[in-house]
Amino acid sequence: MTSLNVVSKCLLLFCVIVYTESKGNTIRNCNIMNNLFKNIGWKNLKRVKHITYLNNNNNLLSIIQEPIIPATCCTKIRATTIFLGCTYASILLDIVTVVENQRLFCEKIMNNNKLQGHNGTEKLLDILSNITSFAKLMQGALYAIEKLHRKPWNHLVRYHIILKLAIDKFLNLQNQLNNQPYSKEIDNNAILHNIKLNITQIERNIKLDVMKYCKLERSNIFVLANKLKVEYNNIQFNEENIKFYNSGSEIILSEIKMLILENFTNLGFELNSKNGEIFIPSSLDGDFEEAENKSEISPAPIPVFLDSFNKEVDNDSEISPATIPVFYDFLQKDLIGDVTMNDEFEIETEDLTKKETRNFISSFK
């Protein structure tokens, strides 16, 4: 009798294992992912060396090269979400550097001329609005991919989707700025201080996700910051430098447009401007071997999208100016992804010294 019970339990366990392992993703979702990777933008992603997922390191080729089948689809979807999230993390590290440097430049202008400082603050707010719109596109793209997983990351209780905390803080900062009365009589220093506090928190959250999942290409992180470094090279700070501030701002806003094209549009994602949804176009579904419920093909929604997104990003007449690159602590770090999520992470230092950073900053005093 005991022997029969053991055999029954073993048979039951075997059936559970077989059922679990055979339960892959749908052919429809596999086709969507395979077709998504046909977009040329995926081959041009250069910011990430590899990502760490399920104790394995995956580079871009290992994710997009082999055709996706139901048995591997969920793993590929999760790896894609992480890889794209790491790419966005690299971009955001560049962007928060730029924002903080613009904030410092704006403070210097304000100390010399309050009116010019007020105008500089307005330009900073304009740039933050565009950055927030880009952050929403990033978040929407990640959700659009993850929605294809059998157990989407955003529905899990224990772990949140990569960059969720950082992007949520961007959205919260934008809400604070939108609800804050702003005029020439308002203390601009209070606004700049609020931006500083939020950017510091955002940077911290980005770095935590990077250290969990990402090994970034060090030379490709601070692309925009380095462009601004060239723009501001060897200038002597005075009231006339507002023109450099304005020129830097044009560079930032132009670069945001290019980043959206390269890391959103060219990857195959689209925005429904009427309802703010980010989705993978249905034309990528291909010819499916399964009859699926059409309701499953609906695009992945992104929470609260600005109606004025196209106006903010595409209208050149409303683009305004910004920034001075100062290189902070994380520019001196090597951002490394460890094998497990719960390990302690270390950041190695680069050759850029604090002395060099101080010398660079001092050239604007």
mmCIF file with all atom_site columns, C-alpha atoms in Angstrom, residues 103-179:
data_model
loop_
_atom_site.group_PDB
_atom_site.id
_atom_site.type_symbol
_atom_site.label_atom_id
_atom_site.label_alt_id
_atom_site.label_comp_id
_atom_site.label_asym_id
_atom_site.label_entity_id
_atom_site.label_seq_id
_atom_site.pdbx_PDB_ins_code
_atom_site.Cartn_x
_atom_site.Cartn_y
_atom_site.Cartn_z
_atom_site.occupancy
_atom_site.B_iso_or_equiv
_atom_site.pdbx_formal_charge
_atom_site.auth_seq_id
_atom_site.auth_comp_id
_atom_site.auth_asym_id
_atom_site.auth_atom_id
_atom_site.pdbx_PDB_model_num
ATOM 1  C CA . ARG A 1 103 ? 20.066 73.513 -12.585 1.00 0.00 ? 103 ARG A CA 1
ATOM 2  C CA . LEU A 1 104 ? 23.514 74.587 -11.379 1.00 0.00 ? 104 LEU A CA 1
ATOM 3  C CA . PHE A 1 105 ? 23.994 76.830 -14.392 1.00 0.00 ? 105 PHE A CA 1
ATOM 4  C CA . CYS A 1 106 ? 20.576 78.388 -13.757 1.00 0.00 ? 106 CYS A CA 1
ATOM 5  C CA . GLU A 1 107 ? 21.523 79.094 -10.130 1.00 0.00 ? 107 GLU A CA 1
ATOM 6  C CA . LYS A 1 108 ? 24.688 80.873 -11.256 1.00 0.00 ? 108 LYS A CA 1
ATOM 7  C CA . ILE A 1 109 ? 22.712 82.998 -13.702 1.00 0.00 ? 109 ILE A CA 1
ATOM 8  C CA . MET A 1 110 ? 20.163 83.858 -11.012 1.00 0.00 ? 110 MET A CA 1
ATOM 9  C CA . ASN A 1 111 ? 22.842 84.968 -8.570  1.00 0.00 ? 111 ASN A CA 1
ATOM 10 C CA . ASN A 1 112 ? 23.950 87.550 -11.134 1.00 0.00 ? 112 ASN A CA 1
ATOM 11 C CA . ASN A 1 113 ? 20.600 88.528 -12.637 1.00 0.00 ? 113 ASN A CA 1
ATOM 12 C CA . LYS A 1 114 ? 17.252 87.473 -11.136 1.00 0.00 ? 114 LYS A CA 1
ATOM 13 C CA . LEU A 1 115 ? 15.284 88.187 -14.297 1.00 0.00 ? 115 LEU A CA 1
ATOM 14 C CA . GLN A 1 116 ? 17.606 86.075 -16.415 1.00 0.00 ? 116 GLN A CA 1
ATOM 15 C CA . GLY A 1 117 ? 17.510 83.450 -13.677 1.00 0.00 ? 117 GLY A CA 1
ATOM 16 C CA . HIS A 1 118 ? 13.728 83.375 -13.884 1.00 0.00 ? 118 HIS A CA 1
ATOM 17 C CA . ASN A 1 119 ? 13.905 82.910 -17.650 1.00 0.00 ? 119 ASN A CA 1
ATOM 18 C CA . GLY A 1 120 ? 16.466 80.168 -17.149 1.00 0.00 ? 120 GLY A CA 1
ATOM 19 C CA . THR A 1 121 ? 14.138 78.405 -14.691 1.00 0.00 ? 121 THR A CA 1
ATOM 20 C CA . GLU A 1 122 ? 11.351 78.506 -17.268 1.00 0.00 ? 122 GLU A CA 1
ATOM 21 C CA . LYS A 1 123 ? 13.636 76.845 -19.784 1.00 0.00 ? 123 LYS A CA 1
ATOM 22 C CA . LEU A 1 124 ? 14.542 74.164 -17.252 1.00 0.00 ? 124 LEU A CA 1
ATOM 23 C CA . LEU A 1 125 ? 10.853 73.471 -16.615 1.00 0.00 ? 125 LEU A CA 1
ATOM 24 C CA . ASP A 1 126 ? 10.273 73.169 -20.352 1.00 0.00 ? 126 ASP A CA 1
ATOM 25 C CA . ILE A 1 127 ? 13.065 70.624 -20.641 1.00 0.00 ? 127 ILE A CA 1
ATOM 26 C CA . LEU A 1 128 ? 11.729 68.627 -17.681 1.00 0.00 ? 128 LEU A CA 1
ATOM 27 C CA . SER A 1 129 ? 8.321  68.519 -19.356 1.00 0.00 ? 129 SER A CA 1
ATOM 28 C CA . ASN A 1 130 ? 9.867  67.022 -22.498 1.00 0.00 ? 130 ASN A CA 1
ATOM 29 C CA . ILE A 1 131 ? 11.913 64.569 -20.444 1.00 0.00 ? 131 ILE A CA 1
ATOM 30 C CA . THR A 1 132 ? 8.776  63.460 -18.590 1.00 0.00 ? 132 THR A CA 1
ATOM 31 C CA . SER A 1 133 ? 7.030  62.815 -21.902 1.00 0.00 ? 133 SER A CA 1
ATOM 32 C CA . PHE A 1 134 ? 9.997  60.713 -23.017 1.00 0.00 ? 134 PHE A CA 1
ATOM 33 C CA . ALA A 1 135 ? 9.953  58.830 -19.694 1.00 0.00 ? 135 ALA A CA 1
ATOM 34 C CA . LYS A 1 136 ? 6.291  57.969 -20.307 1.00 0.00 ? 136 LYS A CA 1
ATOM 35 C CA . LEU A 1 137 ? 7.189  56.572 -23.703 1.00 0.00 ? 137 LEU A CA 1
ATOM 36 C CA . MET A 1 138 ? 9.902  54.465 -22.073 1.00 0.00 ? 138 MET A CA 1
ATOM 37 C CA . GLN A 1 139 ? 7.508  53.120 -19.468 1.00 0.00 ? 139 GLN A CA 1
ATOM 38 C CA . GLY A 1 140 ? 4.846  52.415 -22.083 1.00 0.00 ? 140 GLY A CA 1
ATOM 39 C CA . ALA A 1 141 ? 7.293  50.500 -24.290 1.00 0.00 ? 141 ALA A CA 1
ATOM 40 C CA . LEU A 1 142 ? 8.370  48.311 -21.373 1.00 0.00 ? 142 LEU A CA 1
ATOM 41 C CA . TYR A 1 143 ? 4.742  47.553 -20.467 1.00 0.00 ? 143 TYR A CA 1
ATOM 42 C CA . ALA A 1 144 ? 3.883  46.820 -24.112 1.00 0.00 ? 144 ALA A CA 1
ATOM 43 C CA . ILE A 1 145 ? 6.552  44.094 -24.211 1.00 0.00 ? 145 ILE A CA 1
ATOM 44 C CA . GLU A 1 146 ? 5.868  42.752 -20.735 1.00 0.00 ? 146 GLU A CA 1
ATOM 45 C CA . LYS A 1 147 ? 2.147  42.489 -21.489 1.00 0.00 ? 147 LYS A CA 1
ATOM 46 C CA . LEU A 1 148 ? 2.971  39.568 -23.797 1.00 0.00 ? 148 LEU A CA 1
ATOM 47 C CA . HIS A 1 149 ? 4.382  37.517 -20.880 1.00 0.00 ? 149 HIS A CA 1
ATOM 48 C CA . ARG A 1 150 ? 2.145  34.885 -19.300 1.00 0.00 ? 150 ARG A CA 1
ATOM 49 C CA . LYS A 1 151 ? 2.726  36.560 -15.934 1.00 0.00 ? 151 LYS A CA 1
ATOM 50 C CA . PRO A 1 152 ? 3.466  40.223 -16.699 1.00 0.00 ? 152 PRO A CA 1
ATOM 51 C CA . TRP A 1 153 ? 6.022  41.800 -14.400 1.00 0.00 ? 153 TRP A CA 1
ATOM 52 C CA . ASN A 1 154 ? 3.824  44.788 -13.619 1.00 0.00 ? 154 ASN A CA 1
ATOM 53 C CA . HIS A 1 155 ? 1.221  42.442 -12.114 1.00 0.00 ? 155 HIS A CA 1
ATOM 54 C CA . LEU A 1 156 ? 3.645  40.772 -9.725  1.00 0.00 ? 156 LEU A CA 1
ATOM 55 C CA . VAL A 1 157 ? 3.562  41.826 -6.090  1.00 0.00 ? 157 VAL A CA 1
ATOM 56 C CA . ARG A 1 158 ? 7.145  41.148 -5.061  1.00 0.00 ? 158 ARG A CA 1
ATOM 57 C CA . TYR A 1 159 ? 9.084  42.720 -7.940  1.00 0.00 ? 159 TYR A CA 1
ATOM 58 C CA . HIS A 1 160 ? 8.232  45.832 -9.883  1.00 0.00 ? 160 HIS A CA 1
ATOM 59 C CA . ILE A 1 161 ? 9.051  46.308 -13.543 1.00 0.00 ? 161 ILE A CA 1
ATOM 60 C CA . ILE A 1 162 ? 12.506 47.746 -14.218 1.00 0.00 ? 162 ILE A CA 1
ATOM 61 C CA . LEU A 1 163 ? 12.723 51.569 -13.874 1.00 0.00 ? 163 LEU A CA 1
ATOM 62 C CA . LYS A 1 164 ? 9.214  51.806 -12.423 1.00 0.00 ? 164 LYS A CA 1
ATOM 63 C CA . LEU A 1 165 ? 10.314 53.725 -9.325  1.00 0.00 ? 165 LEU A CA 1
ATOM 64 C CA . ALA A 1 166 ? 12.552 56.114 -11.265 1.00 0.00 ? 166 ALA A CA 1
ATOM 65 C CA . ILE A 1 167 ? 9.929  56.919 -13.896 1.00 0.00 ? 167 ILE A CA 1
ATOM 66 C CA . ASP A 1 168 ? 7.195  57.263 -11.278 1.00 0.00 ? 168 ASP A CA 1
ATOM 67 C CA . LYS A 1 169 ? 9.366  59.867 -9.534  1.00 0.00 ? 169 LYS A CA 1
ATOM 68 C CA . PHE A 1 170 ? 9.754  61.747 -12.827 1.00 0.00 ? 170 PHE A CA 1
ATOM 69 C CA . LEU A 1 171 ? 5.973  61.807 -13.165 1.00 0.00 ? 171 LEU A CA 1
ATOM 70 C CA . ASN A 1 172 ? 5.564  62.894 -9.546  1.00 0.00 ? 172 ASN A CA 1
ATOM 71 C CA . LEU A 1 173 ? 8.083  65.714 -10.011 1.00 0.00 ? 173 LEU A CA 1
ATOM 72 C CA . GLN A 1 174 ? 6.202  66.908 -13.094 1.00 0.00 ? 174 GLN A CA 1
ATOM 73 C CA . ASN A 1 175 ? 2.923  66.881 -11.140 1.00 0.00 ? 175 ASN A CA 1
ATOM 74 C CA . GLN A 1 176 ? 4.531  68.917 -8.354  1.00 0.00 ? 176 GLN A CA 1
ATOM 75 C CA . LEU A 1 177 ? 5.824  71.480 -10.835 1.00 0.00 ? 177 LEU A CA 1
ATOM 76 C CA . ASN A 1 178 ? 2.490  71.643 -12.648 1.00 0.00 ? 178 ASN A CA 1
ATOM 77 C CA . ASN A 1 179 ? 0.644  72.311 -9.381  1.00 0.00 ? 179 ASN A CA 1
#
